mmCIF file of C-alpha atoms and ligand atoms in Angstrom:
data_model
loop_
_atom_site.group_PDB
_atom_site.id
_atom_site.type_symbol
_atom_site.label_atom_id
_atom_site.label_comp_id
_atom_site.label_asym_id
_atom_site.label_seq_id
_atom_site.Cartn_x
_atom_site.Cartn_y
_atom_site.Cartn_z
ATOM 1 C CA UNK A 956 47.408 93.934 -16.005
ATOM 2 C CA UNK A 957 50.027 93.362 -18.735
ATOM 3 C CA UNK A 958 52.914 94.280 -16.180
ATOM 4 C CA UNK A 959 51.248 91.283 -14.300
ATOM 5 C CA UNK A 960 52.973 88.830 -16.241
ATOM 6 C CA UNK A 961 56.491 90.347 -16.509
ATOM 7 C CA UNK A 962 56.425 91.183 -12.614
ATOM 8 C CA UNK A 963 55.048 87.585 -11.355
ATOM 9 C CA UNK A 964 58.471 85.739 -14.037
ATOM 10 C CA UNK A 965 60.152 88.582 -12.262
ATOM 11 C CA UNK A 966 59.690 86.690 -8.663
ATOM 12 C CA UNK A 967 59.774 83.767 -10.194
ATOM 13 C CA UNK A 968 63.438 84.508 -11.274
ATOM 14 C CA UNK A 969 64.009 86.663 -7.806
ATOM 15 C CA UNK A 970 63.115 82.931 -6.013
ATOM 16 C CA UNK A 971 65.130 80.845 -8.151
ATOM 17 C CA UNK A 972 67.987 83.352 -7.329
ATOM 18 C CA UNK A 973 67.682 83.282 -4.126
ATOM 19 C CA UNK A 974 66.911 79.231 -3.946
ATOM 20 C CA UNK A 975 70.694 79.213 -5.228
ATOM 21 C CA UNK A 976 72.316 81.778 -2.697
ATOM 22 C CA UNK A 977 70.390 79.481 -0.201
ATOM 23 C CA UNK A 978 72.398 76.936 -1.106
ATOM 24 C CA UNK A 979 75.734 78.964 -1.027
ATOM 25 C CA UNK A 980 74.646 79.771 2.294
ATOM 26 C CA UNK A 981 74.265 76.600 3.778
ATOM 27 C CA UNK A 982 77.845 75.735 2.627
ATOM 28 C CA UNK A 983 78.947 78.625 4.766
ATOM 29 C CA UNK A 984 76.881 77.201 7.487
ATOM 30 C CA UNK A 985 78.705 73.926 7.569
ATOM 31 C CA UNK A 986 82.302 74.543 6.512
ATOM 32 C CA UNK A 987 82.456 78.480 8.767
ATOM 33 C CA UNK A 988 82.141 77.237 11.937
ATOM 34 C CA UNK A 989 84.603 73.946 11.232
ATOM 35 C CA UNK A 990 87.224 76.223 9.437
ATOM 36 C CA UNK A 991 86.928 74.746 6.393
ATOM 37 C CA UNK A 992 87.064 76.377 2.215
ATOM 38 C CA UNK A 993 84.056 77.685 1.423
ATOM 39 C CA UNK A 994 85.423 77.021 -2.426
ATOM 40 C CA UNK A 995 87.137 73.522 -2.277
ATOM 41 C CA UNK A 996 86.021 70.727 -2.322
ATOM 42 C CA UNK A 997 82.918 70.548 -4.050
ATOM 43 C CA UNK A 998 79.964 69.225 -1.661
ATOM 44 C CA UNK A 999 79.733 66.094 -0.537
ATOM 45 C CA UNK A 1000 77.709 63.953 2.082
ATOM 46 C CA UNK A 1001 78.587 64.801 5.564
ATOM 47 C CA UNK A 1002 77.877 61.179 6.520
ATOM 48 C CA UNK A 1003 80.181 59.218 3.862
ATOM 49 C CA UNK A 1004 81.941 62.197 2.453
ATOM 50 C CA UNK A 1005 80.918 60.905 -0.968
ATOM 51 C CA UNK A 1006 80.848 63.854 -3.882
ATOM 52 C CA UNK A 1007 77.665 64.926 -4.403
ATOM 53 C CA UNK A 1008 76.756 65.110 -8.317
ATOM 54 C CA UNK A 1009 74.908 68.482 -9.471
ATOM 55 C CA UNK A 1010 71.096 66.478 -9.581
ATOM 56 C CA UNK A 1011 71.783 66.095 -5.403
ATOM 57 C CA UNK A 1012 72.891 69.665 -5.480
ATOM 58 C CA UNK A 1013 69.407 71.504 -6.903
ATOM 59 C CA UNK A 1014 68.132 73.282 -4.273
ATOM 60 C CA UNK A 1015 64.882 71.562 -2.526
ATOM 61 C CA UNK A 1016 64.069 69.663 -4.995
ATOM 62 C CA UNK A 1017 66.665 67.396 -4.465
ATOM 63 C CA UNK A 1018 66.473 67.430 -0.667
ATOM 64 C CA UNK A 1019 62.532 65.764 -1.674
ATOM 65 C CA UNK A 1020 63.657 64.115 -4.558
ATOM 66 C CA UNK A 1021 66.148 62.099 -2.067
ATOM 67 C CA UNK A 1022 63.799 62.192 0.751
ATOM 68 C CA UNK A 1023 66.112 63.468 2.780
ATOM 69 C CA UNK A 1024 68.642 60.729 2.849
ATOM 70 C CA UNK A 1025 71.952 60.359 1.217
ATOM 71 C CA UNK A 1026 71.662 57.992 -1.636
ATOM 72 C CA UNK A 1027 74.919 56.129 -0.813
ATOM 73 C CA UNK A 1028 74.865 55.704 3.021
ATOM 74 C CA UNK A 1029 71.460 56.189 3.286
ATOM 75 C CA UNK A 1030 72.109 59.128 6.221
ATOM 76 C CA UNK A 1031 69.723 61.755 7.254
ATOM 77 C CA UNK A 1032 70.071 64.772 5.615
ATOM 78 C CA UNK A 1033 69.299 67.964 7.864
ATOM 79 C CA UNK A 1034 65.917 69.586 7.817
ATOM 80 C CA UNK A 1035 68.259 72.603 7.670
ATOM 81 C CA UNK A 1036 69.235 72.127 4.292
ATOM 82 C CA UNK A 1037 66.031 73.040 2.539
ATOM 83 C CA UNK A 1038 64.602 75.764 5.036
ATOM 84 C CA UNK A 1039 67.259 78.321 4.502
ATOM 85 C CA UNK A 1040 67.249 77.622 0.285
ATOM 86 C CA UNK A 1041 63.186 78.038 0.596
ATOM 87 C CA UNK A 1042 63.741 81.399 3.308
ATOM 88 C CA UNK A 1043 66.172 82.535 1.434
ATOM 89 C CA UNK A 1044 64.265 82.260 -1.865
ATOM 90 C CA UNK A 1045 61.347 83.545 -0.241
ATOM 91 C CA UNK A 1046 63.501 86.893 1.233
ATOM 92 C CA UNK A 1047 64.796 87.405 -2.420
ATOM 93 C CA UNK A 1048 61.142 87.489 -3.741
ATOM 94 C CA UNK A 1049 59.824 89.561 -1.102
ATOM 95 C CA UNK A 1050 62.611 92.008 -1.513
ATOM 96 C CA UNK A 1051 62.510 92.852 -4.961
ATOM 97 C CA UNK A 1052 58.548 93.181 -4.635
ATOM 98 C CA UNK A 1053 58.908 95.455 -1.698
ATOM 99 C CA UNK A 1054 62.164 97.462 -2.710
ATOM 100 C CA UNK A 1055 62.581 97.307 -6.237
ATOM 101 C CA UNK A 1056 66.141 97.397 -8.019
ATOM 102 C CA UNK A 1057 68.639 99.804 -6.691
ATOM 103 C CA UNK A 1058 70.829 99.693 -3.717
ATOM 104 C CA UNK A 1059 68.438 99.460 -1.146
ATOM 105 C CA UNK A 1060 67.763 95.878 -2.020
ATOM 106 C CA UNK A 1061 71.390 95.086 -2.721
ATOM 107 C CA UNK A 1062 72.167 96.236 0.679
ATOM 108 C CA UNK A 1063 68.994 94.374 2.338
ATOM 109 C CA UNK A 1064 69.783 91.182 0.985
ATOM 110 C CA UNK A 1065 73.520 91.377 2.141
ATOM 111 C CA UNK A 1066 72.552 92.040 5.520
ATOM 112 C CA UNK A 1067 69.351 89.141 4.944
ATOM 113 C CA UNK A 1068 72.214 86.682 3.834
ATOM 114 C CA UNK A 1069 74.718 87.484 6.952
ATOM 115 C CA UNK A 1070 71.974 87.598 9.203
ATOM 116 C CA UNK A 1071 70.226 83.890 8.114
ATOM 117 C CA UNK A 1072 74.372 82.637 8.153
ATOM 118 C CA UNK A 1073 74.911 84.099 11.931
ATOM 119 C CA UNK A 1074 71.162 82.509 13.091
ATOM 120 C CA UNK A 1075 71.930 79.188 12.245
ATOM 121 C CA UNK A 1076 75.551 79.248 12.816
ATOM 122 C CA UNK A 1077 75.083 80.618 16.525
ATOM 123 C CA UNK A 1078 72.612 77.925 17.121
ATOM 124 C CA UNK A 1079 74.201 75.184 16.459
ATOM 125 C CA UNK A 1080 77.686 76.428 17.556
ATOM 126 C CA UNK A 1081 76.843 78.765 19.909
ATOM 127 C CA UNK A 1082 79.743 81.247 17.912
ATOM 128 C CA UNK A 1083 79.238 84.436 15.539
ATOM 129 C CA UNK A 1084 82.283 84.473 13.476
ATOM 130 C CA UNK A 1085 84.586 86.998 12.306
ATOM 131 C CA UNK A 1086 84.634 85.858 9.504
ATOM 132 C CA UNK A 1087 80.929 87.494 8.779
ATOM 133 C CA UNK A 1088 80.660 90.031 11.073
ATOM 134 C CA UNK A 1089 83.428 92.326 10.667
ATOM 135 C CA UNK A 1090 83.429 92.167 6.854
ATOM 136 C CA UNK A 1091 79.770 92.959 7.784
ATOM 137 C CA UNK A 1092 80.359 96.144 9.691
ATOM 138 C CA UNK A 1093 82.788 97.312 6.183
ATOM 139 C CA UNK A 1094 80.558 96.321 3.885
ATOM 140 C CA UNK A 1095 77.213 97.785 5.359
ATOM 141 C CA UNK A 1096 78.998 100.863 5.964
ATOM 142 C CA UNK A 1097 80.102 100.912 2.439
ATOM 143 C CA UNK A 1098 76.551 100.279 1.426
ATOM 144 C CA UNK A 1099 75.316 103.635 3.486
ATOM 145 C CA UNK A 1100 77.211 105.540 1.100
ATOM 146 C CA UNK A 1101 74.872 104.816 -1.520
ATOM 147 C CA UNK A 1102 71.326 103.869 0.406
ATOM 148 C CA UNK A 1103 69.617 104.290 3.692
ATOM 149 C CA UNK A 1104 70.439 104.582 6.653
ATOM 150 C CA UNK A 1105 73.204 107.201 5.409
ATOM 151 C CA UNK A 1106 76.931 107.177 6.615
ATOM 152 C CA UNK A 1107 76.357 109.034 9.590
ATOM 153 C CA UNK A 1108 74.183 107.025 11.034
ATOM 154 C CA UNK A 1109 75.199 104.172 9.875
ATOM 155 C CA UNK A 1110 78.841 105.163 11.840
ATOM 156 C CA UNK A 1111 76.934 106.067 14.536
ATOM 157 C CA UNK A 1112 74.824 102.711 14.535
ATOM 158 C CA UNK A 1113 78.302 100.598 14.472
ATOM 159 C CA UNK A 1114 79.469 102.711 17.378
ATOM 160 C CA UNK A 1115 76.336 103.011 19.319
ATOM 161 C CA UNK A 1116 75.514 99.009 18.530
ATOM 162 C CA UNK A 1117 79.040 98.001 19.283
ATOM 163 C CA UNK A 1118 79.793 100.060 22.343
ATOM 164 C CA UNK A 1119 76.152 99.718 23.714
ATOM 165 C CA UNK A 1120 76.154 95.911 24.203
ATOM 166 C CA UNK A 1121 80.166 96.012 24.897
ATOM 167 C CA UNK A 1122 79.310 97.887 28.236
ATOM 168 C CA UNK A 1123 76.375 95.412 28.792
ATOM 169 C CA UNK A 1124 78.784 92.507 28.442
ATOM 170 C CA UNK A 1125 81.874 94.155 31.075
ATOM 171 C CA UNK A 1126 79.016 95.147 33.612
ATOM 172 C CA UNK A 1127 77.882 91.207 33.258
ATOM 173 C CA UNK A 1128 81.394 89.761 33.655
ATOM 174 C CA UNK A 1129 81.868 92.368 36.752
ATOM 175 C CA UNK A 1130 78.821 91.294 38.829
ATOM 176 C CA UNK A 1131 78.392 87.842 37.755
ATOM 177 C CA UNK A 1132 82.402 86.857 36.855
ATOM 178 C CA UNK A 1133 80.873 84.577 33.809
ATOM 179 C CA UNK A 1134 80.319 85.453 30.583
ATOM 180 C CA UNK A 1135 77.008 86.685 29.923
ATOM 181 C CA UNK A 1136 77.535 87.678 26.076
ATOM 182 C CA UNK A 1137 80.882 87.517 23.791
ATOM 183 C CA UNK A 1138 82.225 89.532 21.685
ATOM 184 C CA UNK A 1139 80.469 88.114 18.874
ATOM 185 C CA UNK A 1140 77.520 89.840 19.624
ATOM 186 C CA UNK A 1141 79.038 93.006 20.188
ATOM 187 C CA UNK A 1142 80.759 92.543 16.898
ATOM 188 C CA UNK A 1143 77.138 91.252 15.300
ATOM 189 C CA UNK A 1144 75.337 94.561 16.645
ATOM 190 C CA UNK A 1145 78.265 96.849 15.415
ATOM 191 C CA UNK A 1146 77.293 94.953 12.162
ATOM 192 C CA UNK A 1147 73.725 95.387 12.234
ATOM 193 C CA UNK A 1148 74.127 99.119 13.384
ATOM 194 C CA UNK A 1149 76.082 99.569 10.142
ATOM 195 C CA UNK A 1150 73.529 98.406 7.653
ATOM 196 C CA UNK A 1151 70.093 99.969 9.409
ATOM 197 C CA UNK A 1152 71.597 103.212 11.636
ATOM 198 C CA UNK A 1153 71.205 103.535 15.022
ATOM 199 C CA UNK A 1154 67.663 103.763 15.586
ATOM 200 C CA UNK A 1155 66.780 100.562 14.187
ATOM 201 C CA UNK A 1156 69.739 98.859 15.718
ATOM 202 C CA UNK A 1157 68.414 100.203 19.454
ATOM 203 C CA UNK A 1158 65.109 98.440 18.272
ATOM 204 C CA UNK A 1159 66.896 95.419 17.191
ATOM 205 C CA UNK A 1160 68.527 95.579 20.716
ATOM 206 C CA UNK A 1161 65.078 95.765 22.524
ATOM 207 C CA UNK A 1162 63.147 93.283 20.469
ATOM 208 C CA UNK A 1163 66.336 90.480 21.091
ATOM 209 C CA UNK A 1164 66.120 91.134 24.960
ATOM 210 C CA UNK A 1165 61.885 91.382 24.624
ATOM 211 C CA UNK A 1166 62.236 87.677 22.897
ATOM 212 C CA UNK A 1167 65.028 86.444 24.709
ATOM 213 C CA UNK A 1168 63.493 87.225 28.569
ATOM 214 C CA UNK A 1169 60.279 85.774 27.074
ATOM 215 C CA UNK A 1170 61.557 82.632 25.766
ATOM 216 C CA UNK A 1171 63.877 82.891 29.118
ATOM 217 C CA UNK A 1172 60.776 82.900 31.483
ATOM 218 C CA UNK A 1173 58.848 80.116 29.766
ATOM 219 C CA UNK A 1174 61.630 77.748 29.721
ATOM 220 C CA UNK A 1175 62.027 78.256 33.444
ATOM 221 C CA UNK A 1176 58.057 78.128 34.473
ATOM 222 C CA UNK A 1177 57.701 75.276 32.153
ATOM 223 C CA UNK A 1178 61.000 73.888 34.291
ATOM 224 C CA UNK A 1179 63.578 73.152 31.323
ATOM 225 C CA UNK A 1180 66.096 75.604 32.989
ATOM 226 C CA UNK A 1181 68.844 72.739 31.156
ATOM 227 C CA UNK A 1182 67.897 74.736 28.678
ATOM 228 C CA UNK A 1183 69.518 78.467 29.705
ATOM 229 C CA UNK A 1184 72.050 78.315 27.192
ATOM 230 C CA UNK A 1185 70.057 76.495 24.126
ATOM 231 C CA UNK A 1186 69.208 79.513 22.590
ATOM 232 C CA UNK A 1187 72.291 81.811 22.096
ATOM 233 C CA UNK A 1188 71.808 85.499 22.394
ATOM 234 C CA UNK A 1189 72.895 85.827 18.575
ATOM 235 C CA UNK A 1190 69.899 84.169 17.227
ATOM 236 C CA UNK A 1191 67.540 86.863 19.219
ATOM 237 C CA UNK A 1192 69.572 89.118 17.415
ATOM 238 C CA UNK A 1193 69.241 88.003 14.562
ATOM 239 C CA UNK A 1194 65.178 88.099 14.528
ATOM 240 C CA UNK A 1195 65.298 91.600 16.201
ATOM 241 C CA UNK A 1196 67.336 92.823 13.496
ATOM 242 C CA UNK A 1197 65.063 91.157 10.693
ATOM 243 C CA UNK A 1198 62.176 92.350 12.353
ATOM 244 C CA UNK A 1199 63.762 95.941 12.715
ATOM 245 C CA UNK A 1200 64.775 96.094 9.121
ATOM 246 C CA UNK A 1201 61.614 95.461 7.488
ATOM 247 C CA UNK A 1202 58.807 96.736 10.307
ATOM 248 C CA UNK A 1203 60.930 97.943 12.135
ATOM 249 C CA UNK A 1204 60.214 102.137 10.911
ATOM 250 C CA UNK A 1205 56.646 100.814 11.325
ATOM 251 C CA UNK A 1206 57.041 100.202 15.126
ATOM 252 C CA UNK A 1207 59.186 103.476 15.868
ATOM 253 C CA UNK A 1208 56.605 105.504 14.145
ATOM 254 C CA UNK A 1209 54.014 104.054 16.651
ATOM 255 C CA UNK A 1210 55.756 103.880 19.744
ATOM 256 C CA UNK A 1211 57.328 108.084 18.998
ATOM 257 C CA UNK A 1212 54.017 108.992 18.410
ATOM 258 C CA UNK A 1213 52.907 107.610 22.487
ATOM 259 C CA UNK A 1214 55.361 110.032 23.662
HETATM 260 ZN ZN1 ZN B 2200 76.352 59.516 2.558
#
Protein backbone atom coordinates (compact mmCIF):
# COMPACT_ATOMS: atom_id res chain seq x y z
CA UNK A 1 0.00 0.00 0.00
CA UNK A 2 2.73 2.63 0.47
CA UNK A 3 4.33 1.63 -3.01
CA UNK A 4 0.73 2.62 -4.16
CA UNK A 5 1.47 6.11 -4.19
CA UNK A 6 5.00 6.17 -5.70
CA UNK A 7 3.83 3.61 -8.52
CA UNK A 8 0.37 5.49 -9.49
CA UNK A 9 2.99 9.40 -9.80
CA UNK A 10 5.05 6.80 -11.55
CA UNK A 11 2.23 6.47 -14.50
CA UNK A 12 1.34 9.61 -14.00
CA UNK A 13 4.89 10.73 -15.13
CA UNK A 14 5.07 7.52 -17.70
CA UNK A 15 1.68 9.40 -19.40
CA UNK A 16 2.91 12.79 -19.37
CA UNK A 17 6.04 11.30 -21.13
CA UNK A 18 4.49 9.73 -23.47
CA UNK A 19 1.67 12.69 -24.04
CA UNK A 20 4.97 14.57 -25.26
CA UNK A 21 6.53 11.81 -27.62
CA UNK A 22 2.86 11.86 -28.95
CA UNK A 23 3.35 15.02 -29.97
CA UNK A 24 6.88 14.44 -31.54
CA UNK A 25 5.16 11.84 -33.32
CA UNK A 26 2.58 13.59 -34.95
CA UNK A 27 5.23 16.03 -36.34
CA UNK A 28 6.74 13.02 -38.02
CA UNK A 29 3.34 12.20 -39.25
CA UNK A 30 2.90 15.43 -41.10
CA UNK A 31 6.32 16.63 -42.24
CA UNK A 32 7.64 12.40 -43.23
CA UNK A 33 5.46 11.79 -45.79
CA UNK A 34 5.80 15.63 -47.40
CA UNK A 35 9.69 15.50 -47.03
CA UNK A 36 9.90 18.05 -44.81
CA UNK A 37 12.56 18.76 -41.27
CA UNK A 38 11.36 17.08 -38.60
CA UNK A 39 13.57 19.90 -36.54
CA UNK A 40 12.90 23.25 -38.43
CA UNK A 41 10.58 25.18 -38.35
CA UNK A 42 8.89 25.12 -35.23
CA UNK A 43 5.03 24.08 -35.65
CA UNK A 44 2.72 26.01 -37.08
CA UNK A 45 -0.99 25.84 -38.41
CA UNK A 46 -1.29 23.78 -41.46
CA UNK A 47 -4.15 26.04 -42.59
CA UNK A 48 -2.42 29.66 -42.29
CA UNK A 49 1.05 28.49 -41.56
CA UNK A 50 0.98 30.84 -38.58
CA UNK A 51 3.69 29.80 -35.61
CA UNK A 52 2.12 28.12 -33.11
CA UNK A 53 3.12 29.53 -29.48
CA UNK A 54 4.04 26.73 -26.76
CA UNK A 55 0.18 27.15 -24.88
CA UNK A 56 -1.20 25.69 -28.63
CA UNK A 57 1.57 23.19 -28.44
CA UNK A 58 0.55 21.22 -24.89
CA UNK A 59 -0.50 18.09 -25.81
CA UNK A 60 -4.53 17.58 -25.65
CA UNK A 61 -5.16 20.04 -23.66
CA UNK A 62 -4.67 22.49 -26.09
CA UNK A 63 -6.33 20.59 -28.93
CA UNK A 64 -9.73 21.12 -26.21
CA UNK A 65 -8.62 24.21 -24.97
CA UNK A 66 -8.87 25.49 -28.82
CA UNK A 67 -11.70 23.29 -29.63
CA UNK A 68 -10.12 22.05 -32.28
CA UNK A 69 -9.74 25.09 -34.42
CA UNK A 70 -6.83 27.27 -35.16
CA UNK A 71 -7.17 30.46 -33.28
CA UNK A 72 -6.09 32.66 -36.23
CA UNK A 73 -7.91 31.16 -39.29
CA UNK A 74 -10.28 29.51 -37.40
CA UNK A 75 -9.40 25.93 -39.43
CA UNK A 76 -10.17 22.51 -38.26
CA UNK A 77 -7.63 20.95 -36.53
CA UNK A 78 -7.39 17.03 -37.13
CA UNK A 79 -9.00 14.61 -34.76
CA UNK A 80 -5.59 13.00 -35.36
CA UNK A 81 -3.76 15.32 -33.39
CA UNK A 82 -4.93 14.35 -29.95
CA UNK A 83 -5.53 10.47 -30.47
CA UNK A 84 -1.97 9.52 -31.05
CA UNK A 85 -0.66 12.10 -27.90
CA UNK A 86 -3.57 10.26 -25.67
CA UNK A 87 -2.44 6.42 -27.38
CA UNK A 88 0.72 7.19 -27.09
CA UNK A 89 0.50 8.35 -23.46
CA UNK A 90 -1.63 5.57 -22.74
CA UNK A 91 1.17 2.85 -24.42
CA UNK A 92 3.88 4.61 -22.21
CA UNK A 93 1.75 3.96 -19.02
CA UNK A 94 0.83 0.57 -19.86
CA UNK A 95 4.37 -0.30 -20.63
CA UNK A 96 6.14 0.62 -17.69
CA UNK A 97 3.25 -1.11 -15.56
CA UNK A 98 3.56 -4.24 -17.57
CA UNK A 99 7.46 -4.32 -18.24
CA UNK A 100 9.11 -2.37 -15.76
CA UNK A 101 12.51 -0.41 -16.43
CA UNK A 102 15.12 -2.18 -18.40
CA UNK A 103 15.48 -2.78 -22.03
CA UNK A 104 12.54 -4.61 -22.69
CA UNK A 105 10.47 -1.50 -22.40
CA UNK A 106 13.01 0.68 -24.15
CA UNK A 107 12.83 -1.62 -27.01
CA UNK A 108 8.82 -1.94 -26.85
CA UNK A 109 8.23 1.56 -26.96
CA UNK A 110 10.63 2.09 -30.00
CA UNK A 111 8.91 -0.38 -31.93
CA UNK A 112 5.21 1.19 -30.24
CA UNK A 113 6.46 4.67 -31.59
CA UNK A 114 7.49 3.37 -35.31
CA UNK A 115 4.61 1.29 -35.44
CA UNK A 116 1.76 4.25 -34.38
CA UNK A 117 4.14 6.62 -37.11
CA UNK A 118 3.80 3.81 -40.06
CA UNK A 119 -0.30 3.31 -39.12
CA UNK A 120 -1.17 6.67 -39.63
CA UNK A 121 1.31 7.55 -42.18
CA UNK A 122 0.20 4.51 -44.51
CA UNK A 123 -3.32 5.60 -44.12
CA UNK A 124 -3.35 8.68 -45.13
CA UNK A 125 -0.54 8.30 -47.75
CA UNK A 126 -0.86 4.99 -48.59
CA UNK A 127 3.43 4.89 -48.18
CA UNK A 128 5.73 3.25 -45.33
CA UNK A 129 8.84 5.22 -45.49
CA UNK A 130 12.37 4.48 -45.37
CA UNK A 131 12.92 6.76 -43.46
CA UNK A 132 11.35 4.55 -40.37
CA UNK A 133 11.59 1.30 -41.45
CA UNK A 134 15.04 0.54 -42.25
CA UNK A 135 16.49 2.49 -39.31
CA UNK A 136 13.83 0.19 -37.72
CA UNK A 137 15.21 -3.12 -38.86
CA UNK A 138 19.06 -1.59 -37.28
CA UNK A 139 17.80 -0.43 -34.40
CA UNK A 140 15.51 -3.43 -33.27
CA UNK A 141 18.25 -5.64 -34.11
CA UNK A 142 20.51 -3.63 -32.00
CA UNK A 143 17.95 -3.81 -29.27
CA UNK A 144 18.01 -7.93 -29.42
CA UNK A 145 21.40 -7.72 -28.25
CA UNK A 146 20.34 -6.66 -24.99
CA UNK A 147 16.43 -7.98 -24.63
CA UNK A 148 14.06 -10.45 -26.10
CA UNK A 149 13.63 -11.83 -28.83
CA UNK A 150 17.59 -12.45 -28.91
CA UNK A 151 19.85 -11.77 -32.03
CA UNK A 152 19.22 -14.89 -33.61
CA UNK A 153 15.95 -14.67 -33.91
CA UNK A 154 15.64 -11.45 -34.22
CA UNK A 155 18.07 -11.99 -37.67
CA UNK A 156 16.06 -14.64 -38.46
CA UNK A 157 12.69 -12.61 -37.96
CA UNK A 158 14.16 -9.71 -40.41
CA UNK A 159 14.98 -12.43 -42.90
CA UNK A 160 12.04 -14.63 -42.52
CA UNK A 161 9.60 -11.27 -42.30
CA UNK A 162 11.37 -9.64 -45.17
CA UNK A 163 11.80 -12.53 -47.55
CA UNK A 164 8.36 -14.11 -46.57
CA UNK A 165 6.12 -11.24 -47.78
CA UNK A 166 8.86 -10.32 -50.65
CA UNK A 167 7.89 -13.73 -52.34
CA UNK A 168 4.16 -12.95 -51.60
CA UNK A 169 4.53 -9.62 -53.38
CA UNK A 170 6.64 -11.19 -56.88
CA UNK A 171 4.03 -14.15 -56.97
CA UNK A 172 1.22 -11.15 -56.90
CA UNK A 173 2.88 -9.00 -59.58
CA UNK A 174 3.38 -12.44 -61.70
CA UNK A 175 -0.29 -13.57 -61.78
CA UNK A 176 -2.03 -10.39 -61.44
CA UNK A 177 0.77 -7.83 -63.30
CA UNK A 178 -0.36 -5.03 -60.53
CA UNK A 179 1.01 -4.39 -57.49
CA UNK A 180 -0.52 -6.17 -54.77
CA UNK A 181 1.96 -4.97 -51.86
CA UNK A 182 5.27 -2.64 -52.06
CA UNK A 183 8.20 -2.83 -50.76
CA UNK A 184 7.27 -0.92 -47.85
CA UNK A 185 5.71 -3.66 -46.33
CA UNK A 186 8.31 -6.01 -46.97
CA UNK A 187 10.67 -3.49 -45.51
CA UNK A 188 7.94 -2.88 -42.42
CA UNK A 189 7.84 -6.81 -41.70
CA UNK A 190 11.73 -7.12 -41.95
CA UNK A 191 11.31 -4.34 -39.25
CA UNK A 192 8.87 -5.92 -37.13
CA UNK A 193 10.71 -9.37 -37.44
CA UNK A 194 13.71 -7.54 -35.96
CA UNK A 195 12.20 -6.25 -32.77
CA UNK A 196 9.78 -9.50 -31.79
CA UNK A 197 11.74 -12.71 -33.70
CA UNK A 198 10.26 -14.71 -36.05
CA UNK A 199 7.53 -16.34 -34.37
CA UNK A 200 5.72 -13.36 -33.46
CA UNK A 201 6.38 -11.72 -36.76
CA UNK A 202 4.61 -15.04 -38.61
CA UNK A 203 1.70 -14.14 -36.14
CA UNK A 204 1.83 -10.57 -37.00
CA UNK A 205 1.70 -11.84 -40.67
CA UNK A 206 -1.48 -14.00 -40.03
CA UNK A 207 -3.41 -11.64 -37.83
CA UNK A 208 -2.81 -8.59 -40.80
CA UNK A 209 -4.18 -11.04 -43.55
CA UNK A 210 -7.05 -12.49 -40.76
CA UNK A 211 -8.08 -8.53 -40.43
CA UNK A 212 -7.41 -7.46 -43.74
CA UNK A 213 -9.68 -10.45 -45.69
CA UNK A 214 -12.24 -9.62 -42.96
CA UNK A 215 -12.46 -6.02 -43.37
CA UNK A 216 -11.95 -7.06 -47.29
CA UNK A 217 -15.20 -9.22 -47.32
CA UNK A 218 -17.43 -6.77 -45.47
CA UNK A 219 -16.62 -3.90 -47.58
CA UNK A 220 -17.56 -5.96 -50.61
CA UNK A 221 -20.98 -7.66 -49.12
CA UNK A 222 -21.84 -4.35 -47.72
CA UNK A 223 -21.01 -3.14 -51.62
CA UNK A 224 -18.30 -0.28 -50.97
CA UNK A 225 -15.79 -2.23 -53.21
CA UNK A 226 -14.56 1.89 -54.01
CA UNK A 227 -13.18 1.13 -51.09
CA UNK A 228 -10.39 -1.86 -52.02
CA UNK A 229 -7.59 0.30 -51.57
CA UNK A 230 -8.80 2.58 -48.41
CA UNK A 231 -7.19 0.57 -46.05
CA UNK A 232 -3.47 -0.04 -46.97
CA UNK A 233 -1.97 -3.34 -46.11
CA UNK A 234 0.56 -1.43 -43.69
CA UNK A 235 -2.01 -0.43 -41.25
CA UNK A 236 -3.11 -4.36 -40.83
CA UNK A 237 0.33 -4.66 -40.12
CA UNK A 238 0.64 -2.50 -37.94
CA UNK A 239 -2.30 -3.91 -35.52
CA UNK A 240 -1.01 -7.52 -36.13
CA UNK A 241 2.25 -6.55 -34.94
CA UNK A 242 0.80 -4.61 -31.78
CA UNK A 243 -1.36 -7.33 -31.13
CA UNK A 244 1.60 -9.90 -31.56
CA UNK A 245 3.88 -7.98 -29.31
CA UNK A 246 1.86 -7.73 -26.32
CA UNK A 247 -0.67 -11.04 -26.60
CA UNK A 248 0.81 -12.19 -29.01
CA UNK A 249 3.03 -15.26 -26.71
CA UNK A 250 -0.49 -15.56 -25.24
CA UNK A 251 -2.06 -16.75 -28.58
CA UNK A 252 0.99 -19.06 -29.69
CA UNK A 253 0.87 -20.74 -26.39
CA UNK A 254 -2.84 -21.61 -27.15
CA UNK A 255 -2.90 -22.37 -30.63
CA UNK A 256 0.83 -24.91 -30.04
CA UNK A 257 -0.90 -26.47 -27.45
CA UNK A 258 -4.11 -27.66 -30.28
CA UNK A 259 -1.46 -29.38 -32.11
ZN1 LIG B 1 -4.57 28.77 -38.96
Amino acid sequence: MIDAVPQAFALVVAAAFGAIVGSFLNVCIYRLPIGKSLVWPSSACPHCGRELSWYENIPIVSYLALRARCRTCGARISIRYPFVEALTATMFALAWWHYGPGPLLASRLVFGCALIVLFAIDLEHHLLPNTITLPGIIVGFLFSFFTEPGWVASLIGIIVGGGVLYLVAEAYYRVRHEEGLGMGDVKMLAMVGAFVGWQLTLLTLMLASLSGTIIGLTLIVTKRGGMKYALPFGTFLALGAAAAATVGPAILHWYLGLL
